[in-house]
Coordinates of C-alpha atoms in Angstrom, one line a residue:
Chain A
X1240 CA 201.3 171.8 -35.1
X1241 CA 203.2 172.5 -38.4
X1242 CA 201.4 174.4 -41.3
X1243 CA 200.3 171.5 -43.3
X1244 CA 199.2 169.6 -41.0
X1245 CA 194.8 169.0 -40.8
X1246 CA 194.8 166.7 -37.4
X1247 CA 197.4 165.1 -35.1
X1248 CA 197.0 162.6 -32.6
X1249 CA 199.1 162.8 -29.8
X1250 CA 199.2 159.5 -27.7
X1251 CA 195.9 158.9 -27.5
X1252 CA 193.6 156.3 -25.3
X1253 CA 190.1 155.4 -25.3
X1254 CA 188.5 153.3 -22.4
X1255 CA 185.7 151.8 -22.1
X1256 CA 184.5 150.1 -18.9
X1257 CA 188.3 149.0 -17.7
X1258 CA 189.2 147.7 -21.3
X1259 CA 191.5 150.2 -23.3
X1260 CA 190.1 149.9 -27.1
X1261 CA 193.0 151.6 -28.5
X1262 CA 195.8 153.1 -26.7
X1263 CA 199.3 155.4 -27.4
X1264 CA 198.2 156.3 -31.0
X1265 CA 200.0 159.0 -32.4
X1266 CA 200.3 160.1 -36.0
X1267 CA 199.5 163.3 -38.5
X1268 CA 197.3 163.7 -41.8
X1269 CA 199.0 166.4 -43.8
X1270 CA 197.2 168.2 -46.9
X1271 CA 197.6 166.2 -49.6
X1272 CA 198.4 163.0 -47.7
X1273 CA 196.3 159.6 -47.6
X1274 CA 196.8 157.8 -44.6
X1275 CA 195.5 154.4 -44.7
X1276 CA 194.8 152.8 -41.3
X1277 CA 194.4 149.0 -41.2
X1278 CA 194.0 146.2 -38.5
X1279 CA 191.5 143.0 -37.7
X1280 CA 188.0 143.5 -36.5
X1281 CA 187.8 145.5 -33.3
X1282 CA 191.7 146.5 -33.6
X1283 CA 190.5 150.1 -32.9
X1284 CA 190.3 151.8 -36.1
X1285 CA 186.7 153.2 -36.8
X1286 CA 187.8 154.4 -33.0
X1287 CA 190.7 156.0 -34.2
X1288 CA 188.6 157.6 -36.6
X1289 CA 186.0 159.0 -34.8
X1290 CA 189.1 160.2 -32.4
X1291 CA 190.8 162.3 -35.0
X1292 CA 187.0 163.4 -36.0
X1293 CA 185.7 164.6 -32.8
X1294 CA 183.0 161.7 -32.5
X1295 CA 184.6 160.4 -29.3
X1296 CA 186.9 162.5 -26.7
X1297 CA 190.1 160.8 -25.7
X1298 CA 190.3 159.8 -22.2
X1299 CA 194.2 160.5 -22.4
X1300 CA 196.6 162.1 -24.9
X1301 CA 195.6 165.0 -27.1
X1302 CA 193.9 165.2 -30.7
X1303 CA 194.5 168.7 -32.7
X1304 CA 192.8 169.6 -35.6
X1305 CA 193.5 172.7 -37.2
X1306 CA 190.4 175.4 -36.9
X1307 CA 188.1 175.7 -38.9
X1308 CA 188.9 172.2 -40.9
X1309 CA 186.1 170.9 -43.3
X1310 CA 185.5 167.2 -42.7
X1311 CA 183.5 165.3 -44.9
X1312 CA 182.8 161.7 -43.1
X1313 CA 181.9 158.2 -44.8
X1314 CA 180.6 156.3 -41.6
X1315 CA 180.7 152.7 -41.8
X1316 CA 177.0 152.1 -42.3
X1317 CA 174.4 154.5 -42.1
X1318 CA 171.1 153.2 -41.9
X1319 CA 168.6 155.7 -42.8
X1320 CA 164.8 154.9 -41.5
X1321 CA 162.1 154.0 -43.5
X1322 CA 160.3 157.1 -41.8
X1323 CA 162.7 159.7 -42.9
X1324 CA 161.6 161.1 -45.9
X1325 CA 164.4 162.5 -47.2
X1326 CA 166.0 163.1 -51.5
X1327 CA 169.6 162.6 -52.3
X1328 CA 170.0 166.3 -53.0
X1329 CA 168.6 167.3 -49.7
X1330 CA 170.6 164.7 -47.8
X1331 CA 173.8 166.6 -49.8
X1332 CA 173.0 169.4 -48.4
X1333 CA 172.6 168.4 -45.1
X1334 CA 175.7 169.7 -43.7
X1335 CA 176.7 172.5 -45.7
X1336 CA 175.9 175.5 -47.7
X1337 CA 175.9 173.8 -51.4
X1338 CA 174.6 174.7 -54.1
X1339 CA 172.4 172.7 -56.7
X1340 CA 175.1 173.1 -59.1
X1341 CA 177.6 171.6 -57.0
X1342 CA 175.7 168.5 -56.2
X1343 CA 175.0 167.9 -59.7
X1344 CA 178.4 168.0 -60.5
X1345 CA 179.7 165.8 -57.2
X1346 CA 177.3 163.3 -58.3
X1347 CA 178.5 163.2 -62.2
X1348 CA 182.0 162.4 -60.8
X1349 CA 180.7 159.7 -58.8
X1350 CA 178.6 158.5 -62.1
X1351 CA 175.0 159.0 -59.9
X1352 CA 173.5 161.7 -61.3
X1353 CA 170.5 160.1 -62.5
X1354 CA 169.9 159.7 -58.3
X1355 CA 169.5 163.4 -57.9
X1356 CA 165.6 163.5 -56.8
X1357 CA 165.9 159.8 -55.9
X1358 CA 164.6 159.0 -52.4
X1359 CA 167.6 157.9 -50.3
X1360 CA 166.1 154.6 -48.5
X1361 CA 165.4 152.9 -52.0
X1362 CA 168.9 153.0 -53.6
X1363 CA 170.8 149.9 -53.3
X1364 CA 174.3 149.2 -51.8
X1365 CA 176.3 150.4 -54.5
X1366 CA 174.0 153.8 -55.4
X1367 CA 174.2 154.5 -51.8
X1368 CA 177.9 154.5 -51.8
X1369 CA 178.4 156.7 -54.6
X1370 CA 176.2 159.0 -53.3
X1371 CA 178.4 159.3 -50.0
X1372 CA 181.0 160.0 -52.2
X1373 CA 179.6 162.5 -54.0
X1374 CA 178.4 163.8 -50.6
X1375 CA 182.1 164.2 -49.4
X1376 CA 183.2 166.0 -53.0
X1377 CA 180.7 168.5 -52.6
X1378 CA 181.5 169.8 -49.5
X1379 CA 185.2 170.9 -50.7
X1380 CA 186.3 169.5 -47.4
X1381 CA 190.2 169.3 -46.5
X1382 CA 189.9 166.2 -44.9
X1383 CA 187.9 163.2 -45.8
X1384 CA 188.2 159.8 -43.4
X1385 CA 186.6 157.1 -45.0
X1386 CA 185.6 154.0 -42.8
X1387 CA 186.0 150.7 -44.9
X1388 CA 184.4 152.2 -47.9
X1389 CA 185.5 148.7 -50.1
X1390 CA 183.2 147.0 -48.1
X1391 CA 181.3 144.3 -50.4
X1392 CA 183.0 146.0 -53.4
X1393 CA 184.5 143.6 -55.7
X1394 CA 188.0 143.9 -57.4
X1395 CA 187.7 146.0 -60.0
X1396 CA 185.3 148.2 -58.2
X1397 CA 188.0 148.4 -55.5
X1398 CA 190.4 149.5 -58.2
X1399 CA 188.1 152.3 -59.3
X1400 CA 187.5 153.3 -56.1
X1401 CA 191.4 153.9 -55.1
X1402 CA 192.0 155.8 -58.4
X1403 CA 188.8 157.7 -57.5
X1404 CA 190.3 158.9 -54.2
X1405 CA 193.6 159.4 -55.6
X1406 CA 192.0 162.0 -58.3
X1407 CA 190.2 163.2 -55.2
X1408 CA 193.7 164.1 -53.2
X1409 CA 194.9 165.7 -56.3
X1410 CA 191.8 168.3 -56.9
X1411 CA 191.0 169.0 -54.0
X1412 CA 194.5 168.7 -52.2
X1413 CA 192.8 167.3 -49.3
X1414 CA 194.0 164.9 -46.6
X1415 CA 192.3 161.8 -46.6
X1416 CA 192.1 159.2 -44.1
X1417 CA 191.2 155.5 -44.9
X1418 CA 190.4 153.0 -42.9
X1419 CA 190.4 149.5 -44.3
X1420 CA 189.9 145.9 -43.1
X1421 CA 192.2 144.0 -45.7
X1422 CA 196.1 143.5 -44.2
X1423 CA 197.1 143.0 -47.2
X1424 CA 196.2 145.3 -49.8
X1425 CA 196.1 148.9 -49.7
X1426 CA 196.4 151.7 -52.2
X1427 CA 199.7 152.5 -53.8
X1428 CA 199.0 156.1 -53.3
X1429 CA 199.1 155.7 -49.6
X1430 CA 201.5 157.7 -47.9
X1431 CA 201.3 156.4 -44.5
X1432 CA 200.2 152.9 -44.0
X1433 CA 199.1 152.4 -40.2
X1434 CA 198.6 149.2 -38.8
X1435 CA 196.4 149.0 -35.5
X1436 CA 196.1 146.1 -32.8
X1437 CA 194.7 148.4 -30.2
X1438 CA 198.1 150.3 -30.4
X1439 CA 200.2 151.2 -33.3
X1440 CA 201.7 147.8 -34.5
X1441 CA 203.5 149.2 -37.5
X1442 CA 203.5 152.0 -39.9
X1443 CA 205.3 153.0 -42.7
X1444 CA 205.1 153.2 -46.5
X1445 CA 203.2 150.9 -48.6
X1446 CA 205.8 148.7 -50.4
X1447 CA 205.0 149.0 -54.2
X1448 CA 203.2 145.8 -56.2
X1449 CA 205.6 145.5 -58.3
X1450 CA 208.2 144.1 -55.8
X1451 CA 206.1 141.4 -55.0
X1452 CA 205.7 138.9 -58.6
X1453 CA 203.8 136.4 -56.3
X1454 CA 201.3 138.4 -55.3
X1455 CA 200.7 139.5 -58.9
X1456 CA 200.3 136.3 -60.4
X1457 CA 198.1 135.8 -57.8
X1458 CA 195.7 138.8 -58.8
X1459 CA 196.7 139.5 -62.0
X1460 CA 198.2 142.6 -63.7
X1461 CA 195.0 144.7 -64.1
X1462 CA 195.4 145.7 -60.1
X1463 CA 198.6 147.4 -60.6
X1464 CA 197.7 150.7 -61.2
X1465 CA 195.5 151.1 -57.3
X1466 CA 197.1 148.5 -55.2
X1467 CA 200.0 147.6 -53.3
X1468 CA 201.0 145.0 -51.4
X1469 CA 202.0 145.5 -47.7
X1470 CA 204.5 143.8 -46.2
X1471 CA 204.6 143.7 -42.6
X1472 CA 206.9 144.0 -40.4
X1473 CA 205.8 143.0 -36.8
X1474 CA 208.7 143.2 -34.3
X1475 CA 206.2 141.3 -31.6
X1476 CA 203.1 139.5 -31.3
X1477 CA 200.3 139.0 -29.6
X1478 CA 199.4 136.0 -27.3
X1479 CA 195.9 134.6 -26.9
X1480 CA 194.8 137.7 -23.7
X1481 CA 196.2 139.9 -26.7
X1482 CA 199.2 140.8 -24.7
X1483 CA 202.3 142.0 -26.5
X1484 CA 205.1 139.6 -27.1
X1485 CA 208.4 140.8 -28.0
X1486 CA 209.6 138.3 -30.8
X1487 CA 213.2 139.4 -30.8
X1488 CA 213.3 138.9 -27.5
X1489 CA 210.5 136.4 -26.7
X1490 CA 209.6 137.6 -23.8
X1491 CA 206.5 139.5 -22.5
X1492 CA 206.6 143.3 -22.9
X1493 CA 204.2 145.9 -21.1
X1494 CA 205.3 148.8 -23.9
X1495 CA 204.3 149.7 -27.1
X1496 CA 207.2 148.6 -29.6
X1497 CA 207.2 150.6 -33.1
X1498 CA 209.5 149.9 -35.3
Chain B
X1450 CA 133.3 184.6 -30.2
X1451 CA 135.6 184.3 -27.6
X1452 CA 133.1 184.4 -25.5
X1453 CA 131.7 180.6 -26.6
X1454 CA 133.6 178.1 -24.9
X1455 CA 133.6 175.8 -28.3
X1456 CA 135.4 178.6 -30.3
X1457 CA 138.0 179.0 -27.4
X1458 CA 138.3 175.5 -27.6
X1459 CA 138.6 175.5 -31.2
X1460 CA 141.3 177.9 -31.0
X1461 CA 143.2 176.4 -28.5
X1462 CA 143.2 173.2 -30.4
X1463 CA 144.3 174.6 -33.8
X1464 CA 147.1 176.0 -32.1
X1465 CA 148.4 172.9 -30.1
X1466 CA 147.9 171.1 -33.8
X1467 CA 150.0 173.4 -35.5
X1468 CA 153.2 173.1 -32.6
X1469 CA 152.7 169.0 -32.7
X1470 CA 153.0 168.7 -36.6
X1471 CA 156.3 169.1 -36.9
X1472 CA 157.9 168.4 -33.6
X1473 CA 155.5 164.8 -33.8
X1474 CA 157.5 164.1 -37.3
X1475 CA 160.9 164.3 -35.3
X1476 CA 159.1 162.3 -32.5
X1477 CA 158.6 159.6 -35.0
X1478 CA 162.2 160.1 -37.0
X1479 CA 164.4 160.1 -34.4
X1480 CA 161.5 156.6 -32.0
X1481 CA 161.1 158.9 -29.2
X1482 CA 157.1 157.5 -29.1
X1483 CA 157.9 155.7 -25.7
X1484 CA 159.8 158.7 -24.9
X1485 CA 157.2 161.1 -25.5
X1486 CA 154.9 158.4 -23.3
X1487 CA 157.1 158.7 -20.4
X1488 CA 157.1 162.6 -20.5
X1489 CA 153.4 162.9 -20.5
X1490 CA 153.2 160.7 -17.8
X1491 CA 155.5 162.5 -15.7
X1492 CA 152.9 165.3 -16.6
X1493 CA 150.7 164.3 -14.0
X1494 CA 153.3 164.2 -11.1
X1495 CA 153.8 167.7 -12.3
X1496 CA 149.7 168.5 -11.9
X1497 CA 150.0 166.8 -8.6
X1498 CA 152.9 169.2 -7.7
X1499 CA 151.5 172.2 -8.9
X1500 CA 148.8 172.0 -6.3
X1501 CA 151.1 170.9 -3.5
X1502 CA 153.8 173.5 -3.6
X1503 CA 151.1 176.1 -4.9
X1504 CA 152.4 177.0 -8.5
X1505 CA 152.0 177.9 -12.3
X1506 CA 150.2 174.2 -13.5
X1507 CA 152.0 174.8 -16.8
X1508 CA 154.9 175.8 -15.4
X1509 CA 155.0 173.0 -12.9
X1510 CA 154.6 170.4 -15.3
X1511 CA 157.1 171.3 -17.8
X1512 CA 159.8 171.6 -14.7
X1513 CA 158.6 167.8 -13.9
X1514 CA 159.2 166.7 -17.4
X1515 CA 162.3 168.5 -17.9
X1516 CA 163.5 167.1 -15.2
X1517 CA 162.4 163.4 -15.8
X1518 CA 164.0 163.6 -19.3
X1519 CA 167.1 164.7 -17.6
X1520 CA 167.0 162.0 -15.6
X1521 CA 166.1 159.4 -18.0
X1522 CA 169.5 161.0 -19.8
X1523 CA 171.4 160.1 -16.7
X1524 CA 170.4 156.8 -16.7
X1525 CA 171.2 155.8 -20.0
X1526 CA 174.7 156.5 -18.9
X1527 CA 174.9 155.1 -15.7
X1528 CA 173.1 152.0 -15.9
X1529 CA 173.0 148.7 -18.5
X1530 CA 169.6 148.7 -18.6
X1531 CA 168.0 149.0 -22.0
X1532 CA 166.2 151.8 -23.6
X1533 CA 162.7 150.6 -23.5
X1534 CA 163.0 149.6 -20.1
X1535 CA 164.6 152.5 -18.5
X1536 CA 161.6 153.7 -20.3
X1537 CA 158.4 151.7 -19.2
X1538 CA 160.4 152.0 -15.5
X1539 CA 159.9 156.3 -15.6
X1540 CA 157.1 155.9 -17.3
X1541 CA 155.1 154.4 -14.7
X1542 CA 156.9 155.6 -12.0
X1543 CA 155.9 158.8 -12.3
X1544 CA 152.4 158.3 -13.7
X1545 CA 151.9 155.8 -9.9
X1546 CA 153.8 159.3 -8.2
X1547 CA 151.4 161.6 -9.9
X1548 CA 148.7 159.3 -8.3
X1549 CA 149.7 158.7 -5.0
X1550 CA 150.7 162.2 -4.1
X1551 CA 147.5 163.5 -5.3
X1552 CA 145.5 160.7 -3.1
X1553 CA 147.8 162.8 -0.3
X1554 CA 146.1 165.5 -0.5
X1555 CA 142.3 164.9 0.4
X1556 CA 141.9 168.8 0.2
X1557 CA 142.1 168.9 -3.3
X1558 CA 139.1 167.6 -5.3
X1559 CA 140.7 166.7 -8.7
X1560 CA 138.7 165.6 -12.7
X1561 CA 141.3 163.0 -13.1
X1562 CA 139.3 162.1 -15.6
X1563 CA 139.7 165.5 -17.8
X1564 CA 143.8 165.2 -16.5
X1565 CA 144.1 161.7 -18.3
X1566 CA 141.8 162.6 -21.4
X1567 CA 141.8 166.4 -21.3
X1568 CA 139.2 169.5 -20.7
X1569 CA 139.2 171.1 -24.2
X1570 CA 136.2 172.5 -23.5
X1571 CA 137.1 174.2 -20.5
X1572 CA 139.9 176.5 -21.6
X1573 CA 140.4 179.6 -20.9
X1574 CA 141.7 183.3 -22.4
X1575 CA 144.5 182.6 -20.8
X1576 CA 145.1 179.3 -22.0
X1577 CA 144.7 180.5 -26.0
X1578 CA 147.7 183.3 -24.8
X1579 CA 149.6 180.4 -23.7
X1580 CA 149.3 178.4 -26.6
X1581 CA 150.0 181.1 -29.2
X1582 CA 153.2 182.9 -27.6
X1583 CA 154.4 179.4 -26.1
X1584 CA 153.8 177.6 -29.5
X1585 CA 155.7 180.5 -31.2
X1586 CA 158.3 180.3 -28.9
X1587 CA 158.7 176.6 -30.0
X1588 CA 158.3 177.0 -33.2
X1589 CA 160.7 179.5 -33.5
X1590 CA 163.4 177.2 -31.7
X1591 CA 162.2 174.4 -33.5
X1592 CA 162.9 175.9 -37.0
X1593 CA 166.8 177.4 -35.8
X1594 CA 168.0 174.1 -34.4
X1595 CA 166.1 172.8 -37.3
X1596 CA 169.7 172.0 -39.2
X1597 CA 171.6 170.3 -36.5
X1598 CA 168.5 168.4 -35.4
X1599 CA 167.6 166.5 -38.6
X1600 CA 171.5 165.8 -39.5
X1601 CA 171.5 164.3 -35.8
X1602 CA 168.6 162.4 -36.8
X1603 CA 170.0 161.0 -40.1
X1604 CA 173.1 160.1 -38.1
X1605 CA 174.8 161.8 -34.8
X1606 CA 178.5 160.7 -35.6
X1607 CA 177.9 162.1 -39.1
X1608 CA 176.8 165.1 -37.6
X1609 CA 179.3 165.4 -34.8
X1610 CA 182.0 164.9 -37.6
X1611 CA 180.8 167.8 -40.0
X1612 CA 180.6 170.0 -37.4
X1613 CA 176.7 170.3 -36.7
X1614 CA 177.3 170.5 -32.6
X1615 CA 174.1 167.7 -32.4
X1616 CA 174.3 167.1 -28.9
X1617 CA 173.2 170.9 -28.5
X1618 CA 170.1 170.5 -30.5
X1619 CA 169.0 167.0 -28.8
X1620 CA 168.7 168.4 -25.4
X1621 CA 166.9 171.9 -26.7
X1622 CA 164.5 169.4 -29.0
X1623 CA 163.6 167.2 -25.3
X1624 CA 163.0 170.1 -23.9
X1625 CA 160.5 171.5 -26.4
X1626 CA 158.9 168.5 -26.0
X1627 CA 158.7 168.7 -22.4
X1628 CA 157.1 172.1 -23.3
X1629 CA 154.6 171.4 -25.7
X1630 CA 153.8 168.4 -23.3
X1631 CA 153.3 171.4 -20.9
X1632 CA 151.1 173.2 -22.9
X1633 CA 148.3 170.5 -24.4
X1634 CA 148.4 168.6 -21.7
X1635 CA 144.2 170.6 -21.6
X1636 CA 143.6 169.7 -24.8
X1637 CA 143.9 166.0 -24.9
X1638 CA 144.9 165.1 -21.6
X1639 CA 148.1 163.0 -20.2
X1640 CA 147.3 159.8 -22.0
X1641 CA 147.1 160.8 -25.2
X1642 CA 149.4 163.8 -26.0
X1643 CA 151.7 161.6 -27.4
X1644 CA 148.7 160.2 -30.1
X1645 CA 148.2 163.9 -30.9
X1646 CA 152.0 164.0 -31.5
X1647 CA 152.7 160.8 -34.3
X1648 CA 149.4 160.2 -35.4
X1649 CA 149.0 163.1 -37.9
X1650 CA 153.1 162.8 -38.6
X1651 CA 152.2 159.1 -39.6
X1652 CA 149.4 160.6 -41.7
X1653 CA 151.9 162.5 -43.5
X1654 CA 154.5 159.8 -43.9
X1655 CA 152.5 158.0 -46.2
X1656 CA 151.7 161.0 -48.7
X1657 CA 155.1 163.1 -48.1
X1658 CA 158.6 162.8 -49.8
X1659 CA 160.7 165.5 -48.0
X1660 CA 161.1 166.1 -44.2
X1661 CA 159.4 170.0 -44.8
X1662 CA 156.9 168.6 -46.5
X1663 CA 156.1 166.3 -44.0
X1664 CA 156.3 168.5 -41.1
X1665 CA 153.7 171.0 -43.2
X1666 CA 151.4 168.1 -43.9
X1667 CA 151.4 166.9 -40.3
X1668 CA 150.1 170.3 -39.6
X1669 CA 147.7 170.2 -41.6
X1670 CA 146.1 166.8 -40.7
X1671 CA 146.2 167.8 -36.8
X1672 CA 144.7 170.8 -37.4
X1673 CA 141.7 168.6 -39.2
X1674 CA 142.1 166.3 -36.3
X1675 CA 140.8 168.7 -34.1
X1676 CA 138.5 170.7 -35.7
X1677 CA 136.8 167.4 -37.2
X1678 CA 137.2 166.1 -33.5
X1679 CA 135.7 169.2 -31.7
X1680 CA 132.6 169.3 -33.9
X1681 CA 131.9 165.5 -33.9
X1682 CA 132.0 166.1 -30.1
X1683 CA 129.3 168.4 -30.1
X1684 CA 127.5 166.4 -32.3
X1685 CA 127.4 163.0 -30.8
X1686 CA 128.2 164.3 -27.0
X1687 CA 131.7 162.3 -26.3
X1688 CA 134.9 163.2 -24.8
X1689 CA 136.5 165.7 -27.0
X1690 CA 139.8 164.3 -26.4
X1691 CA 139.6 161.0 -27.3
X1692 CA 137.2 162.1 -30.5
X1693 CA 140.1 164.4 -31.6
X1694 CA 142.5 161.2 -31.7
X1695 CA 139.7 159.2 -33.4
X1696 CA 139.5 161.7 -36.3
X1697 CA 143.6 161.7 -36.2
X1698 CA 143.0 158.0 -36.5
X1699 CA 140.0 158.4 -39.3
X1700 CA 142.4 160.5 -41.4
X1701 CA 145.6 158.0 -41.1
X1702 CA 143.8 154.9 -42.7
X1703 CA 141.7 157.0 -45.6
X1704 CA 145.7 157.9 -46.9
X1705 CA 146.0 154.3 -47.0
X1706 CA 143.1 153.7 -49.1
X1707 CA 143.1 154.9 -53.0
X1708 CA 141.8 158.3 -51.9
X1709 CA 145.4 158.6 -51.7
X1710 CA 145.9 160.1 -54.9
X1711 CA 143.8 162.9 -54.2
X1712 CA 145.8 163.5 -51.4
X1713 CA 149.0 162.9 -53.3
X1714 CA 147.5 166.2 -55.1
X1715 CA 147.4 168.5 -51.9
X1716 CA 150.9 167.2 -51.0
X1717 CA 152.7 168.3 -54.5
X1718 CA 151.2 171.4 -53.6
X1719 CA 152.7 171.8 -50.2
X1720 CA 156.1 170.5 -52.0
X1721 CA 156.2 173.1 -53.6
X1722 CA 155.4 175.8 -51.0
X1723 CA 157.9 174.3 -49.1
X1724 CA 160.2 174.4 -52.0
X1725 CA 159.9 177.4 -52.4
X1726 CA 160.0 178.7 -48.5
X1727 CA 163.7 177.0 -48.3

């Protein structure tokens, strides 16, 4: 593993029953790198995630993470019961030695400061996420993965979001891992866009908005500064058992094809 | 004192109250009810066994649950049933074992009565020793997987992800359980260990606004379970099992009545105890 590098996947399967849910994945998350991993429902990617976290042991390949790696982790949902009793600056702590003055502080970047002594099952959608933000900041982590955390955020939220984990990236000099639904629009700032169909479909960098007029005019200007357009570039497809199919070729294929 | 079987009894009780606070307020947390249930029934195959094979009762019964917890663990990987009815299928399993293997042996003349509802009143020195040094022992386990066990609780991937190593504290936190089960399985007998469990860490749910403080206030309402419990016993002559789950019962609906406030009161006041002990 090279100096820089926080985790790296090395061909990795998971199986479940006799059904592979992702298979031969392999990438890296460097310091200071954002990874964004995207793909349909059930293409493999929360899986991927909790791979590269430890969550779930691969049942081939290898995952390394470096020792001693601090991982802060926005799960998809989190449902907290209504019999928990728990504030948003014990939750904060949960995990880690921090300090009052550091979850003050986490949560004025987020803009939820006012949630400090709040209990944690009445805030609503949005205070909730913020809080998991905040949660991640204050642990000073050196990787953050963050499954779909645009979910039922709206467009300029999204937008404030992105720059949010962009400023993140550049204090903390953290990798960051994010996992997102939409195919088509991912942060600029990403430095390695995967794609994910159960394998690796494609991965690259994100191709900037600017390239793309129509997709502009579509959206407007104001989502230039956080988003990028991704343009794909599938060298097969999949036919209706989700096999591959090799489109320069059109023929069937057993392998996995990156470009 | 010791001498007076009620004091015993009163010790013995306090004791068990003060181990089930906080353990019932994970019990509740993290749905084990059912769970906790199915232990206690496997309690009386472990009574059953005890008398068979000639050992430690206590000892006997916590192997049995252990090893019933272990097994419902293996289960849950192995087969497609659901929870609840892996569950209800131990459950009464074991409780039907417990039964028939005691109905073996003709030789033995067995209260099942004071097994199902328990025998406060017929404790012993050596059963106040056990409580104390096993329920320190728990305690003390309780409180250093304390970390691990409530981040599991909020959520295991989270956990897993930050490093907590929850799978660790799960299996020590069933087998406290099985322990404690082990251990108060006198006072209130096999059917109703698990009421002496959740009901006081319901109590406290509905007055509490931090997991300490829950787990303090818990304590405090089982220890008034039982000492309420034991005297109304001796007053009106019933079972002092089932009176001690009564009063549990007595003191979960007066927090849902205004008295509440007044409670509220006692509650800051443990906040900030428990503020301060953290």
């Amino acid at each position: 593993m090279l100096d820089g590098t926080l985790v790296e996947l090395q061909n990795v399967g998971v199986k479940r029953e006799s059904r592979w849910l992702v298979r031969g994945v392999s990438f890296t998350v460097d310091k200071g790198e954002i990874v964004t991993l995207i793909g349909p429902n059930g293409s493999g990617k929360s899986t991927t995630a909790k791979l590269l976290l430890g969550v779930l042991d691969a049942n081939e390949g290898t995952v390394n993470r470096r020792k001693d790696l601090v991982v802060s982790y926005l799960p998809q949902s989190l449902s907290i019961d209504w019999t928990l009793p728990i504030r948003v600056d014990h939750f904060m702590k949960m995990t880690g030695k921090v300090s009052d003055d550091e979850v003050r502080s986490a949560l004025d970047s987020t803009g939820a400061e006012h949630l400090f002594k709040e209990e944690l099952r009445v805030l609503s959608g949005g205070e909730f996420q913020r809080v998991m933000i905040a949660r991640a900041i204050s642990r000073k982590p050196d990787l953050i993965v963050l499954d779909e955390p645009v979910q039922g955020v709206d467009f300029s939220g999204l937008v404030e979001l992105y720059q949010l984990i962009e400023s993140l990236r550049d204090e903390l000099n953290c990798g960051i891992v994010l996992i997102s639904h939409d195919l088509h629009i991912v942060m600029a700032a990403s430095d390695n866009v995967i794609c994910l169909n159960g394998h690796v479909c494609c991965s690259g960098t994100p191709k900037s908005v600017s390239e793309s007029e129509e997709y502009l005019a579509l959206f407007g200007r104001q989502v230039e500064p956080g988003l990028a357009l991704y343009k794909h570039k599938h060298d097969h497809t999949h036919d209706t058992d989700g096999a591959l199919i090799d489109i320069r070729e059109n023929s069937r294929i057993t392998s996995n094809i990156d470009q | 004192m010791f001498d007076d079987f009620f004091y015993r009894a009163l010790l013995v009780g306090v004791g068990v109250a003060i181990i089930a606070g906080p353990l019932g307020c994970f019990v509740i947390w993290r749905r084990l009810s059912y769970f906790g249930d199915t232990l206690s029934h496997a309690a009386l195959l472990g009574v059953a066994l005890a008398f068979l094979v000639e050992i430690n009762f206590t000892l006997s019964v916590f192997i049995v649950s252990a090893l019933v917890a272990l097994f419902l663990i293996y289960l849950r990987a192995k087969t497609s049933l659901p929870s609840d009815a892996l569950l209800g299928l131990l459950a009464h399993s074991v409780l039907a074992l417990g039964i028939v293997v005691l109905g073996f042996m003709t030789w033995v003349r067995i209260d099942l009565l004071s097994l199902l509802f328990g025998d406060i009143l017929a404790v012993s020195m050596y059963d106040i020793w056990l409580v104390f040094l096993g329920g320190s022992l728990v305690l003390v386990i309780l409180v250093t997987i304390w970390r691990p066990l409530f981040a599991d609780t909020v959520s295991h991937d989270l956990a897993t992800a930050e490093g907590m190593n929850p799978q660790r504290a799960r299996v020590i936190f069933t087998l406290l359980l099985a322990l404690v089960i082990s251990i108060s399985i006198k006072v209130v007998g096999v059917l109703l260990i698990t009421g002496l469990l959740i009901i006081p860490a319901a109590t406290a749910r509905n007055v509490s606004s931090g997991p300490v403080q829950m787990a303090i206030i818990s304590t405090v309402v089982g220890v008034i379970a039982v000492v309420c419990g034991l005297f109304s016993s001796l007053q009106w002559d019933t079972s002092s099992g089932p009176t001690i789950i009564a009063a549990a019962l007595v003191l979960f609906v007066l927090t849902l009545l205004p008295l509440r406030r007044a409670i509220t009161l006692v509650a800051d006041y443990s906040a900030k105890l428990a503020n301060r002990g953290s």
